[in-house]
PDB file of C-alpha atoms in Angstrom:
ATOM      1  CA  MET S   1     -10.511  21.299 -25.189  1.00 52.00           C
ATOM      2  CA  ASN S   2     -14.022  20.626 -24.724  1.00 58.00           C
ATOM      3  CA  SER S   3     -15.394  18.777 -21.630  1.00 64.00           C
ATOM      4  CA  ARG S   4     -15.899  15.286 -23.634  1.00 64.00           C
ATOM      5  CA  GLU S   5     -12.180  15.458 -24.307  1.00 64.00           C
ATOM      6  CA  GLU S   6     -11.289  16.398 -20.931  1.00 64.00           C
ATOM      7  CA  TRP S   7     -13.294  13.357 -19.693  1.00 65.00           C
ATOM      8  CA  LEU S   8     -11.595  11.012 -22.179  1.00 66.00           C
ATOM      9  CA  ARG S   9      -8.176  12.318 -21.232  1.00 67.00           C
ATOM     10  CA  GLY S  10      -9.125  11.783 -17.660  1.00 58.00           C
ATOM     11  CA  LEU S  11     -10.489   8.153 -18.392  1.00 65.00           C
ATOM     12  CA  ARG S  12      -7.294   7.361 -20.073  1.00 66.00           C
ATOM     13  CA  ARG S  13      -5.082   8.738 -17.244  1.00 66.00           C
ATOM     14  CA  ASN S  14      -6.742   6.633 -14.918  1.00 67.00           C
ATOM     15  CA  SER S  15      -7.346   3.604 -16.684  1.00 69.00           C
ATOM     16  CA  GLY S  16      -5.227   1.548 -14.448  1.00 70.00           C
ATOM     17  CA  PRO S  17      -7.297   1.987 -11.170  1.00 78.00           C
ATOM     18  CA  LEU S  18     -10.532   1.958 -13.139  1.00 80.00           C
ATOM     19  CA  GLY S  19      -9.655  -1.539 -14.680  1.00 78.00           C
ATOM     20  CA  ALA S  20      -8.508  -2.627 -11.184  1.00 78.00           C
ATOM     21  CA  LEU S  21     -11.770  -1.465  -9.771  1.00 83.00           C
ATOM     22  CA  VAL S  22     -13.939  -3.393 -12.401  1.00 84.00           C
ATOM     23  CA  VAL S  23     -11.915  -6.571 -11.713  1.00 81.00           C
ATOM     24  CA  PHE S  24     -12.422  -6.170  -7.861  1.00 83.00           C
ATOM     25  CA  VAL S  25     -16.293  -5.552  -8.278  1.00 84.00           C
ATOM     26  CA  LEU S  26     -16.488  -8.797 -10.459  1.00 86.00           C
ATOM     27  CA  MET S  27     -14.510 -10.753  -8.177  1.00 82.00           C
ATOM     28  CA  PHE S  28     -16.007  -9.496  -5.041  1.00 78.00           C
ATOM     29  CA  SER S  29     -19.453  -9.789  -6.246  1.00 81.00           C
ATOM     30  CA  LEU S  30     -18.782 -13.468  -7.136  1.00 81.00           C
ATOM     31  CA  TYR S  31     -17.389 -14.172  -3.863  1.00 76.00           C
ATOM     32  CA  LEU S  32     -20.658 -12.796  -2.175  1.00 74.00           C
ATOM     33  CA  LEU S  33     -22.859 -14.881  -4.456  1.00 77.00           C
ATOM     34  CA  GLU S  34     -20.853 -18.099  -3.635  1.00 73.00           C
ATOM     35  CA  HIS S  35     -20.277 -17.573  -0.123  1.00 67.00           C
ATOM     36  CA  PRO S  36     -22.379 -20.236   1.943  1.00 62.00           C
ATOM     37  CA  ARG S  37     -23.786 -17.541   4.392  1.00 62.00           C
ATOM     38  CA  SER S  38     -24.532 -15.054   1.588  1.00 60.00           C
ATOM     39  CA  ILE S  39     -23.953 -11.226   1.980  1.00 66.00           C
ATOM     40  CA  SER S  40     -23.672  -9.914   5.557  1.00 67.00           C
ATOM     41  CA  VAL S  41     -22.317  -7.045   7.596  1.00 71.00           C
ATOM     42  CA  GLY S  42     -20.019  -9.526   9.375  1.00 71.00           C
ATOM     43  CA  ILE S  43     -18.512 -10.975   6.090  1.00 70.00           C
ATOM     44  CA  VAL S  44     -17.638  -7.697   4.645  1.00 75.00           C
ATOM     45  CA  THR S  45     -16.325  -6.332   7.972  1.00 80.00           C
ATOM     46  CA  THR S  46     -13.949  -9.481   7.852  1.00 78.00           C
ATOM     47  CA  ALA S  47     -12.822  -8.919   4.353  1.00 77.00           C
ATOM     48  CA  SER S  48     -12.321  -5.173   4.816  1.00 83.00           C
ATOM     49  CA  ASN S  49     -10.095  -5.963   7.935  1.00 83.00           C
ATOM     50  CA  LYS S  50      -7.878  -8.404   6.009  1.00 82.00           C
ATOM     51  CA  ALA S  51      -7.616  -6.222   2.831  1.00 86.00           C
ATOM     52  CA  ALA S  52      -6.995  -3.113   4.871  1.00 90.00           C
ATOM     53  CA  LEU S  53      -3.608  -4.090   6.125  1.00 91.00           C
ATOM     54  CA  LEU S  54      -2.357  -4.926   2.752  1.00 92.00           C
ATOM     55  CA  ALA S  55      -3.776  -1.763   1.300  1.00 93.00           C
ATOM     56  CA  ILE S  56      -1.914   0.443   3.918  1.00 94.00           C
ATOM     57  CA  VAL S  57       1.211  -1.302   3.093  1.00 94.00           C
ATOM     58  CA  ALA S  58       0.374  -1.016  -0.420  1.00 94.00           C
ATOM     59  CA  MET S  59      -0.056   2.720   0.169  1.00 95.00           C
ATOM     60  CA  ALA S  60       3.266   2.792   1.719  1.00 95.00           C
ATOM     61  CA  GLN S  61       5.144   1.240  -1.283  1.00 94.00           C
ATOM     62  CA  THR S  62       3.390   3.692  -3.660  1.00 94.00           C
ATOM     63  CA  LEU S  63       5.670   6.693  -2.749  1.00 93.00           C
ATOM     64  CA  PRO S  64       8.962   5.045  -3.360  1.00 94.00           C
ATOM     65  CA  VAL S  65       7.623   3.345  -6.380  1.00 93.00           C
ATOM     66  CA  ILE S  66       6.417   6.827  -7.893  1.00 93.00           C
ATOM     67  CA  THR S  67       9.897   8.163  -7.290  1.00 92.00           C
ATOM     68  CA  ARG S  68      11.274   5.065  -9.362  1.00 89.00           C
ATOM     69  CA  GLY S  69      12.523   3.424  -6.038  1.00 90.00           C
ATOM     70  CA  LEU S  70      11.393   0.344  -4.264  1.00 90.00           C
ATOM     71  CA  ASP S  71      10.926  -0.056  -0.415  1.00 93.00           C
ATOM     72  CA  LEU S  72      11.630  -3.789   0.564  1.00 92.00           C
ATOM     73  CA  SER S  73      11.387  -2.887   4.090  1.00 93.00           C
ATOM     74  CA  VAL S  74       7.793  -1.950   4.504  1.00 94.00           C
ATOM     75  CA  GLY S  75       6.819  -5.353   5.843  1.00 92.00           C
ATOM     76  CA  MET S  76       9.631  -5.669   8.301  1.00 94.00           C
ATOM     77  CA  VAL S  77       8.690  -1.994   9.469  1.00 95.00           C
ATOM     78  CA  MET S  78       5.078  -3.337   9.760  1.00 95.00           C
ATOM     79  CA  VAL S  79       6.154  -6.051  11.947  1.00 94.00           C
ATOM     80  CA  LEU S  80       8.413  -4.259  14.047  1.00 94.00           C
ATOM     81  CA  THR S  81       5.776  -1.451  14.913  1.00 95.00           C
ATOM     82  CA  SER S  82       3.326  -4.268  15.522  1.00 93.00           C
ATOM     83  CA  CYS S  83       5.538  -5.799  18.053  1.00 93.00           C
ATOM     84  CA  LEU S  84       6.204  -2.519  19.698  1.00 94.00           C
ATOM     85  CA  ALA S  85       2.523  -1.796  19.813  1.00 93.00           C
ATOM     86  CA  SER S  86       2.017  -5.075  21.698  1.00 90.00           C
ATOM     87  CA  VAL S  87       4.397  -3.501  24.428  1.00 90.00           C
ATOM     88  CA  VAL S  88       3.360   0.057  24.527  1.00 91.00           C
ATOM     89  CA  VAL S  89      -0.429   0.326  23.281  1.00 90.00           C
ATOM     90  CA  ASN S  90      -2.108  -0.515  26.574  1.00 89.00           C
ATOM     91  CA  GLY S  91      -2.990   0.853  29.893  1.00 85.00           C
ATOM     92  CA  ALA S  92      -5.069   3.957  30.809  1.00 87.00           C
ATOM     93  CA  PRO S  93      -6.385   6.056  27.821  1.00 89.00           C
ATOM     94  CA  TRP S  94      -3.710   8.625  27.828  1.00 90.00           C
ATOM     95  CA  GLN S  95      -1.040   5.638  27.876  1.00 90.00           C
ATOM     96  CA  VAL S  96      -2.833   4.227  24.764  1.00 91.00           C
ATOM     97  CA  ALA S  97      -2.780   7.337  23.092  1.00 93.00           C
ATOM     98  CA  LEU S  98       0.985   7.999  23.773  1.00 95.00           C
ATOM     99  CA  GLY S  99       1.724   4.297  22.682  1.00 93.00           C
ATOM    100  CA  VAL S 100      -0.174   5.193  19.340  1.00 94.00           C
ATOM    101  CA  VAL S 101       2.115   8.153  18.821  1.00 95.00           C
ATOM    102  CA  LEU S 102       5.146   6.245  19.699  1.00 96.00           C
ATOM    103  CA  VAL S 103       4.558   3.434  17.243  1.00 95.00           C
ATOM    104  CA  LEU S 104       3.764   6.020  14.428  1.00 96.00           C
ATOM    105  CA  VAL S 105       6.901   8.006  15.193  1.00 96.00           C
ATOM    106  CA  ALA S 106       8.959   4.615  14.979  1.00 96.00           C
ATOM    107  CA  GLY S 107       7.658   3.815  11.614  1.00 95.00           C
ATOM    108  CA  ALA S 108       8.354   7.272  10.419  1.00 96.00           C
ATOM    109  CA  ALA S 109      11.869   7.151  11.966  1.00 96.00           C
ATOM    110  CA  ALA S 110      12.670   3.815  10.171  1.00 96.00           C
ATOM    111  CA  GLY S 111      11.333   5.257   7.088  1.00 96.00           C
ATOM    112  CA  ALA S 112      13.544   8.511   7.557  1.00 96.00           C
ATOM    113  CA  LEU S 113      16.631   6.119   8.110  1.00 96.00           C
ATOM    114  CA  ASN S 114      15.881   4.507   4.753  1.00 96.00           C
ATOM    115  CA  GLY S 115      15.613   7.959   3.021  1.00 95.00           C
ATOM    116  CA  ALA S 116      18.822   9.331   4.694  1.00 95.00           C
ATOM    117  CA  ILE S 117      20.866   6.618   3.550  1.00 95.00           C
ATOM    118  CA  ILE S 118      19.517   6.389   0.106  1.00 94.00           C
ATOM    119  CA  VAL S 119      19.631  10.201  -0.473  1.00 92.00           C
ATOM    120  CA  PHE S 120      22.682  11.235   1.328  1.00 91.00           C
ATOM    121  CA  GLY S 121      24.575   7.784   1.007  1.00 89.00           C
ATOM    122  CA  ARG S 122      23.801   7.952  -2.936  1.00 88.00           C
ATOM    123  CA  LEU S 123      22.896   3.995  -2.818  1.00 89.00           C
ATOM    124  CA  GLN S 124      20.321   2.065  -4.435  1.00 91.00           C
ATOM    125  CA  PRO S 125      16.865   1.958  -2.752  1.00 93.00           C
ATOM    126  CA  ILE S 126      16.570  -1.859  -3.241  1.00 92.00           C
ATOM    127  CA  ILE S 127      19.915  -2.680  -1.452  1.00 93.00           C
ATOM    128  CA  VAL S 128      19.292   0.051   1.106  1.00 95.00           C
ATOM    129  CA  THR S 129      15.874  -1.245   2.270  1.00 95.00           C
ATOM    130  CA  LEU S 130      16.894  -4.930   2.092  1.00 93.00           C
ATOM    131  CA  ALA S 131      19.643  -4.319   4.563  1.00 94.00           C
ATOM    132  CA  THR S 132      17.589  -2.101   6.907  1.00 95.00           C
ATOM    133  CA  GLY S 133      14.535  -4.657   6.665  1.00 93.00           C
ATOM    134  CA  ALA S 134      17.047  -7.263   8.423  1.00 92.00           C
ATOM    135  CA  VAL S 135      17.584  -4.661  10.941  1.00 94.00           C
ATOM    136  CA  PHE S 136      14.095  -3.931  11.844  1.00 94.00           C
ATOM    137  CA  PHE S 137      13.419  -7.534  11.728  1.00 92.00           C
ATOM    138  CA  GLY S 138      16.058  -8.086  14.393  1.00 91.00           C
ATOM    139  CA  LEU S 139      14.571  -5.337  16.673  1.00 93.00           C
ATOM    140  CA  ALA S 140      11.156  -6.967  16.197  1.00 92.00           C
ATOM    141  CA  LEU S 141      12.663 -10.361  17.427  1.00 91.00           C
ATOM    142  CA  LEU S 142      14.387  -8.160  20.272  1.00 91.00           C
ATOM    143  CA  LEU S 143      10.840  -6.902  21.391  1.00 90.00           C
ATOM    144  CA  ARG S 144       8.903 -10.229  20.759  1.00 88.00           C
ATOM    145  CA  PRO S 145      11.359 -13.152  20.728  1.00 85.00           C
ATOM    146  CA  SER S 146       7.821 -15.245  20.842  1.00 83.00           C
ATOM    147  CA  PRO S 147       4.298 -14.166  20.260  1.00 81.00           C
ATOM    148  CA  GLY S 148       2.512 -12.337  23.036  1.00 81.00           C
ATOM    149  CA  GLY S 149       2.055  -8.825  24.460  1.00 83.00           C
ATOM    150  CA  GLU S 150      -1.223  -7.017  25.187  1.00 84.00           C
ATOM    151  CA  VAL S 151      -3.244  -4.233  23.168  1.00 88.00           C
ATOM    152  CA  SER S 152      -6.045  -2.204  24.211  1.00 86.00           C
ATOM    153  CA  GLU S 153      -9.228  -3.984  23.417  1.00 86.00           C
ATOM    154  CA  GLY S 154     -11.209  -0.764  23.404  1.00 87.00           C
ATOM    155  CA  LEU S 155      -8.909   0.622  20.658  1.00 88.00           C
ATOM    156  CA  SER S 156      -9.284  -2.895  18.779  1.00 86.00           C
ATOM    157  CA  ASP S 157     -12.874  -2.620  18.913  1.00 85.00           C
ATOM    158  CA  ALA S 158     -12.864   0.896  17.591  1.00 85.00           C
ATOM    159  CA  LEU S 159     -10.770   0.426  14.579  1.00 86.00           C
ATOM    160  CA  THR S 160     -11.716  -3.120  13.662  1.00 84.00           C
ATOM    161  CA  GLY S 161     -15.283  -3.045  14.270  1.00 82.00           C
ATOM    162  CA  ARG S 162     -18.323  -1.096  12.418  1.00 83.00           C
ATOM    163  CA  LEU S 163     -19.588   2.363  12.460  1.00 80.00           C
ATOM    164  CA  PHE S 164     -23.264   2.679  13.102  1.00 76.00           C
ATOM    165  CA  GLY S 165     -23.371  -0.962  12.870  1.00 74.00           C
ATOM    166  CA  THR S 166     -23.050  -1.380   9.304  1.00 78.00           C
ATOM    167  CA  VAL S 167     -19.768   0.469   7.902  1.00 82.00           C
ATOM    168  CA  PRO S 168     -16.402  -1.282   8.492  1.00 86.00           C
ATOM    169  CA  THR S 169     -14.255   0.999  10.471  1.00 88.00           C
ATOM    170  CA  THR S 170     -11.158   0.029   8.436  1.00 89.00           C
ATOM    171  CA  LEU S 171     -12.682   1.239   5.194  1.00 89.00           C
ATOM    172  CA  VAL S 172     -13.342   4.575   6.936  1.00 90.00           C
ATOM    173  CA  LEU S 173      -9.697   4.583   8.019  1.00 91.00           C
ATOM    174  CA  LEU S 174      -8.605   4.014   4.448  1.00 92.00           C
ATOM    175  CA  VAL S 175     -10.768   6.668   3.121  1.00 92.00           C
ATOM    176  CA  ALA S 176      -9.548   9.034   5.654  1.00 93.00           C
ATOM    177  CA  VAL S 177      -5.838   8.463   4.813  1.00 93.00           C
ATOM    178  CA  ILE S 178      -6.633   8.922   1.229  1.00 93.00           C
ATOM    179  CA  LEU S 179      -8.796  12.384   1.615  1.00 93.00           C
ATOM    180  CA  LEU S 180      -6.628  13.767   4.409  1.00 92.00           C
ATOM    181  CA  GLY S 181      -3.211  12.491   3.678  1.00 91.00           C
ATOM    182  CA  TRP S 182      -2.674  11.662   0.041  1.00 92.00           C
ATOM    183  CA  MET S 183      -4.821  13.996  -1.769  1.00 91.00           C
ATOM    184  CA  PRO S 184      -3.647  17.114  -0.096  1.00 92.00           C
ATOM    185  CA  PHE S 185      -0.076  15.813  -0.190  1.00 91.00           C
ATOM    186  CA  ARG S 186       0.003  15.020  -4.235  1.00 89.00           C
ATOM    187  CA  ARG S 187      -0.834  18.822  -4.750  1.00 89.00           C
ATOM    188  CA  THR S 188       2.078  20.081  -2.667  1.00 91.00           C
ATOM    189  CA  VAL S 189       5.359  21.039  -4.086  1.00 90.00           C
ATOM    190  CA  ILE S 190       6.977  17.896  -2.692  1.00 91.00           C
ATOM    191  CA  GLY S 191       4.202  15.824  -3.993  1.00 89.00           C
ATOM    192  CA  ARG S 192       4.698  16.958  -7.464  1.00 90.00           C
ATOM    193  CA  SER S 193       8.384  16.603  -6.977  1.00 90.00           C
ATOM    194  CA  CYS S 194       8.036  13.120  -6.230  1.00 91.00           C
ATOM    195  CA  TYR S 195       6.131  12.445  -9.637  1.00 90.00           C
ATOM    196  CA  ALA S 196       9.029  14.506 -11.375  1.00 89.00           C
ATOM    197  CA  VAL S 197      11.819  12.761  -9.885  1.00 89.00           C
ATOM    198  CA  GLY S 198      10.080   9.489 -11.297  1.00 83.00           C
ATOM    199  CA  SER S 199       9.412  10.741 -14.573  1.00 80.00           C
ATOM    200  CA  SER S 200      12.939  12.044 -15.106  1.00 80.00           C
ATOM    201  CA  GLU S 201      15.428  12.570 -12.385  1.00 80.00           C
ATOM    202  CA  GLN S 202      17.794  14.485 -14.742  1.00 82.00           C
ATOM    203  CA  ALA S 203      15.219  16.890 -16.029  1.00 83.00           C
ATOM    204  CA  ALA S 204      13.777  17.568 -12.626  1.00 80.00           C
ATOM    205  CA  PHE S 205      17.239  18.408 -11.421  1.00 77.00           C
ATOM    206  CA  LEU S 206      17.790  20.891 -14.328  1.00 77.00           C
ATOM    207  CA  SER S 207      14.394  22.232 -13.426  1.00 79.00           C
ATOM    208  CA  GLY S 208      15.357  22.901  -9.770  1.00 81.00           C
ATOM    209  CA  VAL S 209      12.958  20.444  -8.241  1.00 83.00           C
ATOM    210  CA  PRO S 210      14.016  19.402  -4.895  1.00 85.00           C
ATOM    211  CA  LEU S 211      15.170  16.066  -5.521  1.00 87.00           C
ATOM    212  CA  GLN S 212      16.590  14.999  -2.078  1.00 90.00           C
ATOM    213  CA  ARG S 213      13.761  16.452  -0.133  1.00 92.00           C
ATOM    214  CA  ALA S 214      11.168  14.681  -2.151  1.00 92.00           C
ATOM    215  CA  LYS S 215      12.850  11.278  -1.944  1.00 93.00           C
ATOM    216  CA  PHE S 216      13.548  11.629   1.722  1.00 95.00           C
ATOM    217  CA  ILE S 217       9.980  12.749   2.521  1.00 95.00           C
ATOM    218  CA  ALA S 218       8.660   9.842   0.179  1.00 95.00           C
ATOM    219  CA  TYR S 219      10.449   7.100   2.219  1.00 96.00           C
ATOM    220  CA  THR S 220       9.554   8.791   5.552  1.00 96.00           C
ATOM    221  CA  ALA S 221       5.940   8.706   4.591  1.00 96.00           C
ATOM    222  CA  ALA S 222       6.357   5.026   3.602  1.00 95.00           C
ATOM    223  CA  GLY S 223       7.700   4.337   7.008  1.00 96.00           C
ATOM    224  CA  LEU S 224       4.952   6.296   8.734  1.00 96.00           C
ATOM    225  CA  LEU S 225       2.194   4.303   6.792  1.00 96.00           C
ATOM    226  CA  SER S 226       3.950   0.911   7.405  1.00 95.00           C
ATOM    227  CA  GLY S 227       3.794   1.846  11.067  1.00 95.00           C
ATOM    228  CA  LEU S 228       0.181   2.366  10.675  1.00 95.00           C
ATOM    229  CA  ALA S 229      -0.287  -0.818   9.266  1.00 94.00           C
ATOM    230  CA  GLY S 230       1.561  -2.446  12.095  1.00 93.00           C
ATOM    231  CA  LEU S 231      -0.520  -0.579  14.555  1.00 93.00           C
ATOM    232  CA  LEU S 232      -3.942  -2.075  12.845  1.00 93.00           C
ATOM    233  CA  LEU S 233      -2.059  -5.539  12.631  1.00 91.00           C
ATOM    234  CA  SER S 234      -1.621  -5.561  16.604  1.00 91.00           C
ATOM    235  CA  LEU S 235      -4.995  -4.351  17.060  1.00 91.00           C
ATOM    236  CA  ILE S 236      -6.414  -7.301  14.966  1.00 89.00           C
ATOM    237  CA  SER S 237      -4.525  -9.858  16.409  1.00 86.00           C
ATOM    238  CA  LEU S 238      -4.483  -8.446  19.886  1.00 85.00           C
ATOM    239  CA  SER S 239      -0.857  -9.208  20.341  1.00 84.00           C
ATOM    240  CA  GLY S 240       2.703  -8.981  18.635  1.00 83.00           C
ATOM    241  CA  GLU S 241       4.372 -11.439  16.630  1.00 85.00           C
ATOM    242  CA  ALA S 242       7.711 -11.172  14.741  1.00 84.00           C
ATOM    243  CA  SER S 243       7.411 -13.350  11.919  1.00 75.00           C
ATOM    244  CA  SER S 244       9.833 -12.940   8.835  1.00 61.00           C
ATOM    245  CA  PRO S 245       7.719 -14.867   6.230  1.00 66.00           C
ATOM    246  CA  GLN S 246       4.714 -12.862   7.102  1.00 74.00           C
ATOM    247  CA  ALA S 247       6.669  -9.734   6.558  1.00 78.00           C
ATOM    248  CA  GLY S 248       8.103 -10.845   3.283  1.00 79.00           C
ATOM    249  CA  LEU S 249       4.684 -11.767   2.004  1.00 82.00           C
ATOM    250  CA  TYR S 250       3.197  -8.302   2.833  1.00 87.00           C
ATOM    251  CA  THR S 251       6.345  -6.519   1.057  1.00 89.00           C
ATOM    252  CA  LEU S 252       5.957  -8.488  -2.117  1.00 85.00           C
ATOM    253  CA  ASN S 253       2.200  -8.460  -2.409  1.00 87.00           C
ATOM    254  CA  SER S 254       2.520  -4.745  -1.613  1.00 90.00           C
ATOM    255  CA  ILE S 255       4.706  -4.424  -4.906  1.00 89.00           C
ATOM    256  CA  ALA S 256       1.881  -6.526  -6.758  1.00 86.00           C
ATOM    257  CA  ALA S 257      -1.111  -4.400  -5.519  1.00 89.00           C
ATOM    258  CA  VAL S 258       1.032  -0.995  -6.510  1.00 90.00           C
ATOM    259  CA  VAL S 259       1.393  -2.545 -10.150  1.00 87.00           C
ATOM    260  CA  ILE S 260      -2.182  -3.847 -10.409  1.00 86.00           C
ATOM    261  CA  GLY S 261      -3.286  -0.347  -9.280  1.00 86.00           C
ATOM    262  CA  GLY S 262      -1.885   1.418 -12.126  1.00 83.00           C
ATOM    263  CA  THR S 263       1.286   2.684 -10.718  1.00 86.00           C
ATOM    264  CA  SER S 264       4.209   1.984 -12.897  1.00 82.00           C
ATOM    265  CA  LEU S 265       7.377   0.595 -11.712  1.00 81.00           C
ATOM    266  CA  TYR S 266       9.085   2.952 -14.061  1.00 80.00           C
ATOM    267  CA  GLY S 267       7.999   5.788 -11.874  1.00 80.00           C
ATOM    268  CA  GLY S 268       6.310   9.102 -12.333  1.00 80.00           C
ATOM    269  CA  THR S 269       2.702   7.906 -12.709  1.00 81.00           C
ATOM    270  CA  GLY S 270      -0.012   6.353 -10.386  1.00 84.00           C
ATOM    271  CA  GLY S 271      -1.554   6.984  -7.083  1.00 88.00           C
ATOM    272  CA  MET S 272      -2.408   5.562  -3.740  1.00 91.00           C
ATOM    273  CA  VAL S 273      -6.244   5.214  -4.812  1.00 90.00           C
ATOM    274  CA  GLY S 274      -5.146   2.209  -7.178  1.00 89.00           C
ATOM    275  CA  SER S 275      -2.936   0.680  -4.661  1.00 91.00           C
ATOM    276  CA  VAL S 276      -5.557   0.313  -2.360  1.00 92.00           C
ATOM    277  CA  ILE S 277      -7.809  -1.235  -5.059  1.00 90.00           C
ATOM    278  CA  GLY S 278      -4.965  -3.281  -6.218  1.00 89.00           C
ATOM    279  CA  ALA S 279      -4.692  -4.861  -2.623  1.00 90.00           C
ATOM    280  CA  PHE S 280      -8.325  -5.502  -2.243  1.00 89.00           C
ATOM    281  CA  VAL S 281      -7.944  -7.588  -5.626  1.00 87.00           C
ATOM    282  CA  LEU S 282      -5.211  -9.474  -4.224  1.00 85.00           C
ATOM    283  CA  ARG S 283      -6.984 -10.248  -1.023  1.00 84.00           C
ATOM    284  CA  THR S 284     -10.210 -11.095  -2.769  1.00 83.00           C
ATOM    285  CA  ILE S 285      -8.292 -13.978  -4.685  1.00 81.00           C
ATOM    286  CA  GLY S 286      -7.889 -15.936  -1.396  1.00 77.00           C
ATOM    287  CA  ASP S 287     -11.584 -15.482  -0.668  1.00 77.00           C
ATOM    288  CA  LEU S 288     -12.451 -16.902  -3.916  1.00 79.00           C
ATOM    289  CA  LEU S 289     -10.348 -19.871  -3.774  1.00 77.00           C
ATOM    290  CA  PHE S 290     -11.900 -20.591  -0.249  1.00 75.00           C
ATOM    291  CA  VAL S 291     -15.631 -20.463  -1.208  1.00 76.00           C
ATOM    292  CA  PHE S 292     -14.860 -22.640  -4.413  1.00 74.00           C
ATOM    293  CA  ASP S 293     -13.013 -25.135  -2.198  1.00 74.00           C
ATOM    294  CA  ALA S 294      -9.934 -24.724  -4.646  1.00 71.00           C
ATOM    295  CA  PRO S 295      -6.358 -25.778  -3.494  1.00 72.00           C
ATOM    296  CA  ALA S 296      -4.454 -23.213  -1.573  1.00 67.00           C
ATOM    297  CA  LEU S 297      -1.558 -23.584  -4.044  1.00 69.00           C
ATOM    298  CA  TRP S 298      -3.853 -21.950  -6.714  1.00 72.00           C
ATOM    299  CA  GLN S 299      -3.662 -18.656  -4.989  1.00 69.00           C
ATOM    300  CA  PRO S 300      -0.070 -17.523  -5.950  1.00 72.00           C
ATOM    301  CA  LEU S 301      -0.852 -18.771  -9.354  1.00 75.00           C
ATOM    302  CA  PHE S 302      -3.651 -16.552  -9.855  1.00 72.00           C
ATOM    303  CA  GLU S 303      -2.063 -13.449  -7.975  1.00 69.00           C
ATOM    304  CA  GLY S 304       1.073 -14.140 -10.504  1.00 73.00           C
ATOM    305  CA  LEU S 305      -1.198 -13.933 -13.486  1.00 75.00           C
ATOM    306  CA  ILE S 306      -2.881 -10.877 -12.713  1.00 71.00           C
ATOM    307  CA  LEU S 307       0.362  -9.238 -11.712  1.00 68.00           C
ATOM    308  CA  LEU S 308       2.052 -10.444 -15.140  1.00 74.00           C
ATOM    309  CA  GLY S 309      -0.898  -9.061 -16.828  1.00 70.00           C
ATOM    310  CA  ALA S 310      -0.796  -5.758 -15.116  1.00 65.00           C
ATOM    311  CA  VAL S 311       2.840  -5.436 -15.784  1.00 66.00           C
ATOM    312  CA  CYS S 312       2.434  -6.119 -19.242  1.00 70.00           C
ATOM    313  CA  ILE S 313      -0.318  -3.478 -19.658  1.00 64.00           C
ATOM    314  CA  GLY S 314       2.018  -0.962 -17.884  1.00 60.00           C
ATOM    315  CA  ALA S 315       5.030  -1.864 -20.080  1.00 60.00           C
ATOM    316  CA  LEU S 316       2.888  -1.396 -23.232  1.00 62.00           C
ATOM    317  CA  HIS S 317       1.820   2.045 -22.164  1.00 59.00           C
ATOM    318  CA  VAL S 318       5.501   3.143 -21.464  1.00 55.00           C
ATOM    319  CA  LEU S 319       6.396   1.485 -24.834  1.00 54.00           C
ATOM    320  CA  ARG S 320       3.893   3.635 -26.557  1.00 57.00           C
ATOM    321  CA  LEU S 321       5.094   6.964 -24.816  1.00 49.00           C
ATOM    322  CA  ARG S 322       8.599   6.124 -25.800  1.00 50.00           C
ATOM    323  CA  ASN S 323       7.694   5.527 -29.323  1.00 50.00           C
ATOM    324  CA  ARG S 324       6.007   8.870 -29.509  1.00 47.00           C
ATOM    325  CA  LEU S 325       9.012  10.717 -28.216  1.00 41.00           C
ATOM    326  CA  ASP S 326      11.297   9.104 -30.811  1.00 46.00           C
ATOM    327  CA  LEU S 327       9.285  10.711 -33.501  1.00 45.00           C
ATOM    328  CA  PHE S 328      10.669  13.916 -32.489  1.00 47.00           C
TER     329      PHE S 328
END
């Protein structure tokens, strides 16, 4: 196979994320052109901070979807860890650092609970995460029955501001998670096992793939990333709030972002890079409607149309693969 064929093959394999990237660039360019204040570092930073939250939750959703599952608790874990952060991420620098670790550990523990019930209880992920999500929301209400709390302003300025006065820190955070977390993980045995489980669990079992370990780690990692999103949410708002509608919205939009980014709900394909791009596409819809002074009710309409298009394209790809297999 020559270099041109390899390039075309890679292009087809990454058609989903690339398509989402093209859509995002067009939409964001239109947003900047129509914005009354034109382009500025402040506008880009604000857009980045809003999109980064959904992007991290979408990254959390990606791993369960790759294993042909679904995590309906990612939004609730985000809210729970945000409320926890409003309690523990303050004080002296060492207390802030300890609080950050505690928040991330709490997120990972919530994900590990999901994974343990799914793997050892042999239950459907949708049912398990729907039930545990209600539990996590109850814990969030226990921590923050009303909005409030305090979060380190120094850490908030560091993670929601700009590096060198121009680059949004949240963009750097997303790139760091992808380069230091996702890229190495997908090349590990467990990372490849997640894809194998999603492609065909029976074939993976017959091939000796560690199915249980792959699923458990997938949901644990989803909880960890949801905890990171919760930490970021508290740093943006400088408080904590247990809001079920907000959690549900982030959960549903995370699924939409994953699909728009090219990850198939049938499992076995996709990745976090596409999910991040999909999240930015969804967030830009609201910004576009704002600059064009369109009714707010149009946002779910456009989000639904884009999601429907992405699902249809993914379904056609799966149908073509099945038709090829039927020939043999």
